[in-house]
Amino acid sequence: MNDPARFDAIVIGAGAAGMMCAALAGQRGRRVLLIEHYRIVGEKIRISGGGRCNFTNIHASAANYLSANPDFCRSALARFTPRDFIAMVERHGIPWHEKKLGQLFCDTSSQPIIDMLQRECDRGGVTWWQPCSVSGTGRDGDAFVVHTSRGEARAGSLVVATGGLSVPKIGATAFGYEVAKQFGLSVVPPRPALVPLAFPPDLLARYGDLSGISIDAEVSCNGGRFRENLLFTHRGLSGPAILQISSYWDGGAPLRIDLVPSIDVARWLREGREGAARLDNRLATVLPKRFAQVFCEAHEAARPLREIRDDALVRVADALSNWCVVPSGTLGWNKAEVTIGGVDTRELSSKTMMATRAPGLYFVGEVVDVTGWLGGYNFQWAWASAHAAAQAL
Ligand SMILES: Cc1cc2nc3c(=O)[nH]c(=O)nc-3n(C[C@H](O)[C@H](O)[C@H](O)COP(=O)(O)OP(=O)(O)OC[C@H]3O[C@@H](n4cnc5c(N)ncnc54)[C@H](O)[C@@H]3O)c2cc1C
């Protein structure tokens, strides 16, 4: 009982989910060890939300998450809601505001959220080993044994909170997937999500110079549909609409992009024939001028509207409202905000996050195959899944 390396629970990964889980379990009287290999605490929280941490979304529900098992996240989300997290934020006196679409951000920076989680861990008497690398885990009778650069630690429960693969330079590893496989659990193949997409060479040659131009667009692919800003970059497309749809893009299917979602563009173009307006000038009244010019050059249509035949006008309208883009790829793990895929939820209890075939082994946060939309949903999953596990430890 007095062995300093013997705990009730060991949590590996002191990110959003790991700190929350350790804090809540500690506050329930559990003796918890939290292990983090990176030298800085909560680095992904720090860089999140453009430095102001979009810490939750008041509309979070199972409909905002992708998973091979879409109902899995329901129970945890229902038992720790955005209101519960807001209550914690307010207890710590952190000023926040709603930006848009239910997205809640810190007023100043992400740092108060990191400080809050650290203080909650202190309240729970959590022991921290950081920086501390983990070389392996195993079982010894009923106990989990974790081999680390600070020696061996043992506990009845092991919580894996090592996150996904995005932004490897600040500590992301595949450790969680390896532990899952070690204990016989399957892993849905991880791929980058909420990530900019690259143009194939022909589109890059045509639109690469439009970098920085943003358009209010509706983008759809594989059942996902988002109306937000689309941003041209020097490599392809980004902006919220593209980041959102990237999670639905499977590497092959085309994206359908409506660049003028508010208007019946064919009718509106025909109406323009009554004057002497050129197509590029008419388009420039609803789209950025540079885009209108490049688009018209590409479609050989930088002419007065009245000179454009009806079938050609229909083709132009279709190209604007149903632009079909097959990206050549994503910009990869360095640019992705999250990982889609992860520990297969069919192996976990939706109530506790415990692996059904490895009692005492838990997975929380992004390492699990539950991926939220852009807009605070991923942190809400981190908090809710951590809370679910902490109640069971
Ligand atoms: C640029 C960017 C901006 C984002 N903005 C937002 C946002 O505003 N809102 C939102 O909801 N989501 C946002 N996200 C996503 C969000 O940050 C993650 O979904 C969330 O942090 C996941 O929490 P987690 O605890 O599961 O993983 P993480 O927060 O990634 O924590 C995992 C921890 O485990 C540690 N670790 C990994 N491997 C090991 C190992 N082998 N040994 C020990 N420790 C290990 C890591 O160093 C890390 O500290 C953003 C992501 C990025 C990259």
JSON list of C-alpha atoms in Angstrom, two decimals, residues 144-358:
[
{"chain": "A", "resi": 144, "resn": "PHE", "atom": "CA", "xyz": [-0.70, -3.31, -15.11]},
{"chain": "A", "resi": 145, "resn": "VAL", "atom": "CA", "xyz": [3.03, -2.64, -15.14]},
{"chain": "A", "resi": 146, "resn": "VAL", "atom": "CA", "xyz": [4.36, 0.42, -16.98]},
{"chain": "A", "resi": 147, "resn": "HIS", "atom": "CA", "xyz": [8.09, 0.64, -17.70]},
{"chain": "A", "resi": 148, "resn": "THR", "atom": "CA", "xyz": [9.28, 4.23, -17.84]},
{"chain": "A", "resi": 149, "resn": "SER", "atom": "CA", "xyz": [12.41, 6.36, -17.86]},
{"chain": "A", "resi": 150, "resn": "ARG", "atom": "CA", "xyz": [11.69, 7.00, -14.15]},
{"chain": "A", "resi": 151, "resn": "GLY", "atom": "CA", "xyz": [11.33, 3.34, -13.28]},
{"chain": "A", "resi": 152, "resn": "GLU", "atom": "CA", "xyz": [8.46, 0.91, -13.12]},
{"chain": "A", "resi": 153, "resn": "ALA", "atom": "CA", "xyz": [4.94, 1.81, -11.95]},
{"chain": "A", "resi": 154, "resn": "ARG", "atom": "CA", "xyz": [2.02, -0.51, -11.18]},
{"chain": "A", "resi": 155, "resn": "ALA", "atom": "CA", "xyz": [-1.74, -0.02, -10.97]},
{"chain": "A", "resi": 156, "resn": "GLY", "atom": "CA", "xyz": [-4.99, -1.94, -11.15]},
{"chain": "A", "resi": 157, "resn": "SER", "atom": "CA", "xyz": [-6.15, 0.26, -14.05]},
{"chain": "A", "resi": 158, "resn": "LEU", "atom": "CA", "xyz": [-4.37, 1.70, -17.05]},
{"chain": "A", "resi": 159, "resn": "VAL", "atom": "CA", "xyz": [-5.84, 4.62, -19.00]},
{"chain": "A", "resi": 160, "resn": "VAL", "atom": "CA", "xyz": [-4.39, 5.34, -22.44]},
{"chain": "A", "resi": 161, "resn": "ALA", "atom": "CA", "xyz": [-4.90, 9.03, -23.31]},
{"chain": "A", "resi": 162, "resn": "THR", "atom": "CA", "xyz": [-2.11, 9.48, -25.84]},
{"chain": "A", "resi": 163, "resn": "GLY", "atom": "CA", "xyz": [-4.25, 11.22, -28.48]},
{"chain": "A", "resi": 164, "resn": "GLY", "atom": "CA", "xyz": [-4.00, 10.90, -32.25]},
{"chain": "A", "resi": 165, "resn": "LEU", "atom": "CA", "xyz": [-1.20, 11.34, -34.77]},
{"chain": "A", "resi": 166, "resn": "SER", "atom": "CA", "xyz": [-1.59, 14.97, -35.77]},
{"chain": "A", "resi": 167, "resn": "VAL", "atom": "CA", "xyz": [1.29, 17.42, -35.24]},
{"chain": "A", "resi": 168, "resn": "PRO", "atom": "CA", "xyz": [4.01, 14.89, -34.33]},
{"chain": "A", "resi": 169, "resn": "LYS", "atom": "CA", "xyz": [6.51, 17.63, -33.44]},
{"chain": "A", "resi": 170, "resn": "ILE", "atom": "CA", "xyz": [4.60, 18.39, -30.22]},
{"chain": "A", "resi": 171, "resn": "GLY", "atom": "CA", "xyz": [4.44, 14.85, -28.92]},
{"chain": "A", "resi": 172, "resn": "ALA", "atom": "CA", "xyz": [1.95, 12.80, -30.94]},
{"chain": "A", "resi": 173, "resn": "THR", "atom": "CA", "xyz": [2.80, 9.09, -31.16]},
{"chain": "A", "resi": 174, "resn": "ALA", "atom": "CA", "xyz": [1.12, 5.86, -32.22]},
{"chain": "A", "resi": 175, "resn": "PHE", "atom": "CA", "xyz": [1.66, 4.51, -28.71]},
{"chain": "A", "resi": 176, "resn": "GLY", "atom": "CA", "xyz": [-2.06, 4.15, -27.93]},
{"chain": "A", "resi": 177, "resn": "TYR", "atom": "CA", "xyz": [-2.71, 2.06, -31.04]},
{"chain": "A", "resi": 178, "resn": "GLU", "atom": "CA", "xyz": [0.26, -0.17, -30.18]},
{"chain": "A", "resi": 179, "resn": "VAL", "atom": "CA", "xyz": [-1.06, -0.79, -26.64]},
{"chain": "A", "resi": 180, "resn": "ALA", "atom": "CA", "xyz": [-4.48, -1.60, -28.10]},
{"chain": "A", "resi": 181, "resn": "LYS", "atom": "CA", "xyz": [-2.96, -4.15, -30.47]},
{"chain": "A", "resi": 182, "resn": "GLN", "atom": "CA", "xyz": [-0.77, -5.56, -27.70]},
{"chain": "A", "resi": 183, "resn": "PHE", "atom": "CA", "xyz": [-3.94, -6.37, -25.73]},
{"chain": "A", "resi": 184, "resn": "GLY", "atom": "CA", "xyz": [-5.66, -7.86, -28.78]},
{"chain": "A", "resi": 185, "resn": "LEU", "atom": "CA", "xyz": [-7.93, -4.92, -29.68]},
{"chain": "A", "resi": 186, "resn": "SER", "atom": "CA", "xyz": [-8.44, -3.81, -33.24]},
{"chain": "A", "resi": 187, "resn": "VAL", "atom": "CA", "xyz": [-7.69, -0.32, -34.52]},
{"chain": "A", "resi": 188, "resn": "VAL", "atom": "CA", "xyz": [-9.59, 1.46, -37.30]},
{"chain": "A", "resi": 189, "resn": "PRO", "atom": "CA", "xyz": [-6.76, 2.64, -39.62]},
{"chain": "A", "resi": 190, "resn": "PRO", "atom": "CA", "xyz": [-5.91, 6.23, -38.69]},
{"chain": "A", "resi": 191, "resn": "ARG", "atom": "CA", "xyz": [-5.81, 8.99, -41.32]},
{"chain": "A", "resi": 192, "resn": "PRO", "atom": "CA", "xyz": [-5.48, 12.78, -41.11]},
{"chain": "A", "resi": 193, "resn": "ALA", "atom": "CA", "xyz": [-8.73, 14.75, -40.70]},
{"chain": "A", "resi": 194, "resn": "LEU", "atom": "CA", "xyz": [-9.69, 18.42, -40.38]},
{"chain": "A", "resi": 195, "resn": "VAL", "atom": "CA", "xyz": [-6.84, 18.91, -42.82]},
{"chain": "A", "resi": 196, "resn": "PRO", "atom": "CA", "xyz": [-6.25, 21.08, -45.92]},
{"chain": "A", "resi": 197, "resn": "LEU", "atom": "CA", "xyz": [-6.50, 19.29, -49.27]},
{"chain": "A", "resi": 198, "resn": "ALA", "atom": "CA", "xyz": [-4.08, 19.45, -52.20]},
{"chain": "A", "resi": 199, "resn": "PHE", "atom": "CA", "xyz": [-5.05, 20.27, -55.78]},
{"chain": "A", "resi": 200, "resn": "PRO", "atom": "CA", "xyz": [-4.02, 17.90, -58.57]},
{"chain": "A", "resi": 201, "resn": "PRO", "atom": "CA", "xyz": [-1.48, 19.53, -60.95]},
{"chain": "A", "resi": 202, "resn": "ASP", "atom": "CA", "xyz": [-4.04, 20.89, -63.46]},
{"chain": "A", "resi": 203, "resn": "LEU", "atom": "CA", "xyz": [-6.10, 22.68, -60.81]},
{"chain": "A", "resi": 204, "resn": "LEU", "atom": "CA", "xyz": [-2.96, 23.89, -59.04]},
{"chain": "A", "resi": 205, "resn": "ALA", "atom": "CA", "xyz": [-1.72, 25.45, -62.28]},
{"chain": "A", "resi": 206, "resn": "ARG", "atom": "CA", "xyz": [-5.08, 27.15, -62.77]},
{"chain": "A", "resi": 207, "resn": "TYR", "atom": "CA", "xyz": [-5.97, 28.25, -59.22]},
{"chain": "A", "resi": 208, "resn": "GLY", "atom": "CA", "xyz": [-2.65, 28.18, -57.29]},
{"chain": "A", "resi": 209, "resn": "ASP", "atom": "CA", "xyz": [-2.22, 31.96, -57.65]},
{"chain": "A", "resi": 210, "resn": "LEU", "atom": "CA", "xyz": [-5.53, 32.62, -55.90]},
{"chain": "A", "resi": 211, "resn": "SER", "atom": "CA", "xyz": [-3.92, 31.84, -52.53]},
{"chain": "A", "resi": 212, "resn": "GLY", "atom": "CA", "xyz": [-5.62, 33.86, -49.77]},
{"chain": "A", "resi": 213, "resn": "ILE", "atom": "CA", "xyz": [-8.98, 34.20, -51.52]},
{"chain": "A", "resi": 214, "resn": "SER", "atom": "CA", "xyz": [-11.96, 33.04, -49.49]},
{"chain": "A", "resi": 215, "resn": "ILE", "atom": "CA", "xyz": [-15.47, 32.16, -50.71]},
{"chain": "A", "resi": 216, "resn": "ASP", "atom": "CA", "xyz": [-18.65, 31.29, -48.80]},
{"chain": "A", "resi": 217, "resn": "ALA", "atom": "CA", "xyz": [-19.31, 27.82, -50.27]},
{"chain": "A", "resi": 218, "resn": "GLU", "atom": "CA", "xyz": [-21.26, 24.63, -49.70]},
{"chain": "A", "resi": 219, "resn": "VAL", "atom": "CA", "xyz": [-19.06, 21.55, -49.91]},
{"chain": "A", "resi": 220, "resn": "SER", "atom": "CA", "xyz": [-20.27, 17.96, -49.86]},
{"chain": "A", "resi": 221, "resn": "CYS", "atom": "CA", "xyz": [-18.73, 14.49, -50.04]},
{"chain": "A", "resi": 222, "resn": "ASN", "atom": "CA", "xyz": [-19.66, 11.00, -48.84]},
{"chain": "A", "resi": 223, "resn": "GLY", "atom": "CA", "xyz": [-22.72, 12.17, -46.88]},
{"chain": "A", "resi": 224, "resn": "GLY", "atom": "CA", "xyz": [-21.06, 15.22, -45.28]},
{"chain": "A", "resi": 225, "resn": "ARG", "atom": "CA", "xyz": [-22.25, 18.71, -46.25]},
{"chain": "A", "resi": 226, "resn": "PHE", "atom": "CA", "xyz": [-20.95, 22.01, -44.85]},
{"chain": "A", "resi": 227, "resn": "ARG", "atom": "CA", "xyz": [-21.60, 25.63, -45.71]},
{"chain": "A", "resi": 228, "resn": "GLU", "atom": "CA", "xyz": [-18.73, 27.76, -44.49]},
{"chain": "A", "resi": 229, "resn": "ASN", "atom": "CA", "xyz": [-15.74, 29.58, -45.93]},
{"chain": "A", "resi": 230, "resn": "LEU", "atom": "CA", "xyz": [-13.49, 27.88, -48.46]},
{"chain": "A", "resi": 231, "resn": "LEU", "atom": "CA", "xyz": [-9.96, 29.23, -48.77]},
{"chain": "A", "resi": 232, "resn": "PHE", "atom": "CA", "xyz": [-7.63, 28.93, -51.76]},
{"chain": "A", "resi": 233, "resn": "THR", "atom": "CA", "xyz": [-4.03, 28.20, -50.71]},
{"chain": "A", "resi": 234, "resn": "HIS", "atom": "CA", "xyz": [-0.79, 27.91, -52.66]},
{"chain": "A", "resi": 235, "resn": "ARG", "atom": "CA", "xyz": [-1.21, 24.11, -52.50]},
{"chain": "A", "resi": 236, "resn": "GLY", "atom": "CA", "xyz": [-4.95, 23.60, -52.81]},
{"chain": "A", "resi": 237, "resn": "LEU", "atom": "CA", "xyz": [-7.98, 24.27, -50.63]},
{"chain": "A", "resi": 238, "resn": "SER", "atom": "CA", "xyz": [-8.46, 24.96, -46.94]},
{"chain": "A", "resi": 239, "resn": "GLY", "atom": "CA", "xyz": [-10.78, 27.01, -44.72]},
{"chain": "A", "resi": 240, "resn": "PRO", "atom": "CA", "xyz": [-13.49, 25.66, -42.41]},
{"chain": "A", "resi": 241, "resn": "ALA", "atom": "CA", "xyz": [-15.67, 24.17, -45.19]},
{"chain": "A", "resi": 242, "resn": "ILE", "atom": "CA", "xyz": [-12.72, 22.16, -46.56]},
{"chain": "A", "resi": 243, "resn": "LEU", "atom": "CA", "xyz": [-11.37, 21.13, -43.13]},
{"chain": "A", "resi": 244, "resn": "GLN", "atom": "CA", "xyz": [-14.83, 19.82, -42.25]},
{"chain": "A", "resi": 245, "resn": "ILE", "atom": "CA", "xyz": [-15.30, 17.87, -45.48]},
{"chain": "A", "resi": 246, "resn": "SER", "atom": "CA", "xyz": [-11.75, 16.45, -45.31]},
{"chain": "A", "resi": 247, "resn": "SER", "atom": "CA", "xyz": [-12.97, 14.19, -42.50]},
{"chain": "A", "resi": 248, "resn": "TYR", "atom": "CA", "xyz": [-15.48, 12.65, -44.91]},
{"chain": "A", "resi": 249, "resn": "TRP", "atom": "CA", "xyz": [-13.10, 12.43, -47.87]},
{"chain": "A", "resi": 250, "resn": "ASP", "atom": "CA", "xyz": [-11.83, 8.89, -48.28]},
{"chain": "A", "resi": 251, "resn": "GLY", "atom": "CA", "xyz": [-8.97, 9.61, -50.67]},
{"chain": "A", "resi": 252, "resn": "GLY", "atom": "CA", "xyz": [-10.94, 8.95, -53.84]},
{"chain": "A", "resi": 253, "resn": "ALA", "atom": "CA", "xyz": [-14.43, 10.42, -54.02]},
{"chain": "A", "resi": 254, "resn": "PRO", "atom": "CA", "xyz": [-14.89, 13.86, -55.61]},
{"chain": "A", "resi": 255, "resn": "LEU", "atom": "CA", "xyz": [-15.81, 16.89, -53.53]},
{"chain": "A", "resi": 256, "resn": "ARG", "atom": "CA", "xyz": [-18.88, 18.75, -54.85]},
{"chain": "A", "resi": 257, "resn": "ILE", "atom": "CA", "xyz": [-18.50, 22.47, -54.30]},
{"chain": "A", "resi": 258, "resn": "ASP", "atom": "CA", "xyz": [-21.24, 25.05, -54.73]},
{"chain": "A", "resi": 259, "resn": "LEU", "atom": "CA", "xyz": [-19.44, 28.39, -55.00]},
{"chain": "A", "resi": 260, "resn": "VAL", "atom": "CA", "xyz": [-22.68, 30.38, -55.17]},
{"chain": "A", "resi": 261, "resn": "PRO", "atom": "CA", "xyz": [-24.97, 28.54, -52.75]},
{"chain": "A", "resi": 262, "resn": "SER", "atom": "CA", "xyz": [-27.35, 31.46, -52.21]},
{"chain": "A", "resi": 263, "resn": "ILE", "atom": "CA", "xyz": [-28.44, 31.93, -55.81]},
{"chain": "A", "resi": 264, "resn": "ASP", "atom": "CA", "xyz": [-29.97, 30.04, -58.71]},
{"chain": "A", "resi": 265, "resn": "VAL", "atom": "CA", "xyz": [-26.93, 30.84, -60.79]},
{"chain": "A", "resi": 266, "resn": "ALA", "atom": "CA", "xyz": [-28.22, 29.78, -64.26]},
{"chain": "A", "resi": 267, "resn": "ARG", "atom": "CA", "xyz": [-31.26, 32.04, -63.91]},
{"chain": "A", "resi": 268, "resn": "TRP", "atom": "CA", "xyz": [-29.20, 34.87, -62.49]},
{"chain": "A", "resi": 269, "resn": "LEU", "atom": "CA", "xyz": [-26.73, 34.67, -65.40]},
{"chain": "A", "resi": 270, "resn": "ARG", "atom": "CA", "xyz": [-29.55, 34.68, -67.96]},
{"chain": "A", "resi": 271, "resn": "GLU", "atom": "CA", "xyz": [-30.98, 37.79, -66.32]},
{"chain": "A", "resi": 272, "resn": "GLY", "atom": "CA", "xyz": [-27.57, 39.43, -66.84]},
{"chain": "A", "resi": 273, "resn": "ARG", "atom": "CA", "xyz": [-27.93, 39.10, -70.61]},
{"chain": "A", "resi": 274, "resn": "GLU", "atom": "CA", "xyz": [-30.32, 42.01, -70.66]},
{"chain": "A", "resi": 275, "resn": "GLY", "atom": "CA", "xyz": [-27.48, 44.51, -70.17]},
{"chain": "A", "resi": 276, "resn": "ALA", "atom": "CA", "xyz": [-24.01, 44.67, -71.70]},
{"chain": "A", "resi": 277, "resn": "ALA", "atom": "CA", "xyz": [-22.27, 43.05, -68.71]},
{"chain": "A", "resi": 278, "resn": "ARG", "atom": "CA", "xyz": [-19.40, 40.65, -69.20]},
{"chain": "A", "resi": 279, "resn": "LEU", "atom": "CA", "xyz": [-19.56, 37.34, -67.35]},
{"chain": "A", "resi": 280, "resn": "ASP", "atom": "CA", "xyz": [-16.45, 38.07, -65.27]},
{"chain": "A", "resi": 281, "resn": "ASN", "atom": "CA", "xyz": [-17.85, 41.42, -64.13]},
{"chain": "A", "resi": 282, "resn": "ARG", "atom": "CA", "xyz": [-21.23, 39.95, -63.26]},
{"chain": "A", "resi": 283, "resn": "LEU", "atom": "CA", "xyz": [-19.57, 37.14, -61.30]},
{"chain": "A", "resi": 284, "resn": "ALA", "atom": "CA", "xyz": [-17.39, 39.68, -59.51]},
{"chain": "A", "resi": 285, "resn": "THR", "atom": "CA", "xyz": [-20.55, 41.09, -57.89]},
{"chain": "A", "resi": 286, "resn": "VAL", "atom": "CA", "xyz": [-21.02, 37.87, -55.91]},
{"chain": "A", "resi": 287, "resn": "LEU", "atom": "CA", "xyz": [-17.52, 36.32, -55.92]},
{"chain": "A", "resi": 288, "resn": "PRO", "atom": "CA", "xyz": [-13.99, 37.72, -55.39]},
{"chain": "A", "resi": 289, "resn": "LYS", "atom": "CA", "xyz": [-12.91, 39.58, -58.53]},
{"chain": "A", "resi": 290, "resn": "ARG", "atom": "CA", "xyz": [-9.67, 37.64, -59.01]},
{"chain": "A", "resi": 291, "resn": "PHE", "atom": "CA", "xyz": [-11.50, 34.36, -58.78]},
{"chain": "A", "resi": 292, "resn": "ALA", "atom": "CA", "xyz": [-14.11, 35.54, -61.30]},
{"chain": "A", "resi": 293, "resn": "GLN", "atom": "CA", "xyz": [-11.36, 36.47, -63.77]},
{"chain": "A", "resi": 294, "resn": "VAL", "atom": "CA", "xyz": [-9.43, 33.20, -63.42]},
{"chain": "A", "resi": 295, "resn": "PHE", "atom": "CA", "xyz": [-12.64, 31.18, -63.61]},
{"chain": "A", "resi": 296, "resn": "CYS", "atom": "CA", "xyz": [-13.76, 32.93, -66.81]},
{"chain": "A", "resi": 297, "resn": "GLU", "atom": "CA", "xyz": [-10.33, 32.52, -68.43]},
{"chain": "A", "resi": 298, "resn": "ALA", "atom": "CA", "xyz": [-10.41, 28.80, -67.56]},
{"chain": "A", "resi": 299, "resn": "HIS", "atom": "CA", "xyz": [-13.85, 28.45, -69.14]},
{"chain": "A", "resi": 300, "resn": "GLU", "atom": "CA", "xyz": [-13.06, 30.75, -72.07]},
{"chain": "A", "resi": 301, "resn": "ALA", "atom": "CA", "xyz": [-16.00, 32.87, -71.02]},
{"chain": "A", "resi": 302, "resn": "ALA", "atom": "CA", "xyz": [-14.54, 36.33, -70.27]},
{"chain": "A", "resi": 303, "resn": "ARG", "atom": "CA", "xyz": [-17.03, 37.84, -72.71]},
{"chain": "A", "resi": 304, "resn": "PRO", "atom": "CA", "xyz": [-20.31, 39.77, -72.65]},
{"chain": "A", "resi": 305, "resn": "LEU", "atom": "CA", "xyz": [-23.04, 37.50, -71.33]},
{"chain": "A", "resi": 306, "resn": "ARG", "atom": "CA", "xyz": [-25.25, 38.10, -74.31]},
{"chain": "A", "resi": 307, "resn": "GLU", "atom": "CA", "xyz": [-22.55, 36.52, -76.54]},
{"chain": "A", "resi": 308, "resn": "ILE", "atom": "CA", "xyz": [-22.55, 33.29, -74.55]},
{"chain": "A", "resi": 309, "resn": "ARG", "atom": "CA", "xyz": [-24.87, 30.63, -75.95]},
{"chain": "A", "resi": 310, "resn": "ASP", "atom": "CA", "xyz": [-27.44, 29.04, -73.70]},
{"chain": "A", "resi": 311, "resn": "ASP", "atom": "CA", "xyz": [-25.77, 25.61, -73.53]},
{"chain": "A", "resi": 312, "resn": "ALA", "atom": "CA", "xyz": [-22.42, 27.27, -72.66]},
{"chain": "A", "resi": 313, "resn": "LEU", "atom": "CA", "xyz": [-24.13, 29.34, -69.96]},
{"chain": "A", "resi": 314, "resn": "VAL", "atom": "CA", "xyz": [-25.61, 26.19, -68.44]},
{"chain": "A", "resi": 315, "resn": "ARG", "atom": "CA", "xyz": [-22.10, 24.66, -68.38]},
{"chain": "A", "resi": 316, "resn": "VAL", "atom": "CA", "xyz": [-20.71, 27.75, -66.67]},
{"chain": "A", "resi": 317, "resn": "ALA", "atom": "CA", "xyz": [-23.54, 27.68, -64.11]},
{"chain": "A", "resi": 318, "resn": "ASP", "atom": "CA", "xyz": [-22.87, 24.00, -63.45]},
{"chain": "A", "resi": 319, "resn": "ALA", "atom": "CA", "xyz": [-19.15, 24.61, -63.02]},
{"chain": "A", "resi": 320, "resn": "LEU", "atom": "CA", "xyz": [-19.95, 27.24, -60.39]},
{"chain": "A", "resi": 321, "resn": "SER", "atom": "CA", "xyz": [-22.64, 25.43, -58.45]},
{"chain": "A", "resi": 322, "resn": "ASN", "atom": "CA", "xyz": [-21.38, 21.88, -58.86]},
{"chain": "A", "resi": 323, "resn": "TRP", "atom": "CA", "xyz": [-17.60, 22.20, -59.07]},
{"chain": "A", "resi": 324, "resn": "CYS", "atom": "CA", "xyz": [-16.20, 18.69, -58.89]},
{"chain": "A", "resi": 325, "resn": "VAL", "atom": "CA", "xyz": [-12.73, 18.46, -57.33]},
{"chain": "A", "resi": 326, "resn": "VAL", "atom": "CA", "xyz": [-10.80, 15.25, -56.72]},
{"chain": "A", "resi": 327, "resn": "PRO", "atom": "CA", "xyz": [-7.95, 16.32, -54.41]},
{"chain": "A", "resi": 328, "resn": "SER", "atom": "CA", "xyz": [-4.56, 14.70, -54.98]},
{"chain": "A", "resi": 329, "resn": "GLY", "atom": "CA", "xyz": [-4.24, 14.14, -51.22]},
{"chain": "A", "resi": 330, "resn": "THR", "atom": "CA", "xyz": [-4.25, 15.82, -47.84]},
{"chain": "A", "resi": 331, "resn": "LEU", "atom": "CA", "xyz": [-1.48, 17.99, -46.45]},
{"chain": "A", "resi": 332, "resn": "GLY", "atom": "CA", "xyz": [-0.77, 15.22, -43.95]},
{"chain": "A", "resi": 333, "resn": "TRP", "atom": "CA", "xyz": [-0.18, 14.85, -40.22]},
{"chain": "A", "resi": 334, "resn": "ASN", "atom": "CA", "xyz": [1.72, 18.12, -39.76]},
{"chain": "A", "resi": 335, "resn": "LYS", "atom": "CA", "xyz": [-1.28, 20.14, -40.92]},
{"chain": "A", "resi": 336, "resn": "ALA", "atom": "CA", "xyz": [-4.13, 17.94, -39.67]},
{"chain": "A", "resi": 337, "resn": "GLU", "atom": "CA", "xyz": [-5.99, 19.01, -36.54]},
{"chain": "A", "resi": 338, "resn": "VAL", "atom": "CA", "xyz": [-7.17, 15.52, -35.69]},
{"chain": "A", "resi": 339, "resn": "THR", "atom": "CA", "xyz": [-7.03, 11.83, -36.52]},
{"chain": "A", "resi": 340, "resn": "ILE", "atom": "CA", "xyz": [-9.95, 9.92, -37.91]},
{"chain": "A", "resi": 341, "resn": "GLY", "atom": "CA", "xyz": [-9.92, 6.24, -36.91]},
{"chain": "A", "resi": 342, "resn": "GLY", "atom": "CA", "xyz": [-8.29, 4.84, -33.80]},
{"chain": "A", "resi": 343, "resn": "VAL", "atom": "CA", "xyz": [-9.08, 2.21, -31.18]},
{"chain": "A", "resi": 344, "resn": "ASP", "atom": "CA", "xyz": [-12.16, 0.38, -32.42]},
{"chain": "A", "resi": 345, "resn": "THR", "atom": "CA", "xyz": [-15.11, 1.38, -30.26]},
{"chain": "A", "resi": 346, "resn": "ARG", "atom": "CA", "xyz": [-16.67, -2.05, -30.75]},
{"chain": "A", "resi": 347, "resn": "GLU", "atom": "CA", "xyz": [-13.96, -3.23, -28.34]},
{"chain": "A", "resi": 348, "resn": "LEU", "atom": "CA", "xyz": [-14.86, -0.68, -25.64]},
{"chain": "A", "resi": 349, "resn": "SER", "atom": "CA", "xyz": [-17.72, -0.14, -23.19]},
{"chain": "A", "resi": 350, "resn": "SER", "atom": "CA", "xyz": [-19.55, 3.07, -24.15]},
{"chain": "A", "resi": 351, "resn": "LYS", "atom": "CA", "xyz": [-20.32, 3.61, -20.45]},
{"chain": "A", "resi": 352, "resn": "THR", "atom": "CA", "xyz": [-16.77, 3.38, -19.10]},
{"chain": "A", "resi": 353, "resn": "MET", "atom": "CA", "xyz": [-14.35, 3.35, -22.08]},
{"chain": "A", "resi": 354, "resn": "MET", "atom": "CA", "xyz": [-12.93, 0.08, -20.73]},
{"chain": "A", "resi": 355, "resn": "ALA", "atom": "CA", "xyz": [-11.79, -2.59, -23.17]},
{"chain": "A", "resi": 356, "resn": "THR", "atom": "CA", "xyz": [-14.30, -5.41, -22.84]},
{"chain": "A", "resi": 357, "resn": "ARG", "atom": "CA", "xyz": [-11.69, -8.08, -23.43]},
{"chain": "A", "resi": 358, "resn": "ALA", "atom": "CA", "xyz": [-8.95, -6.48, -21.28]}
]
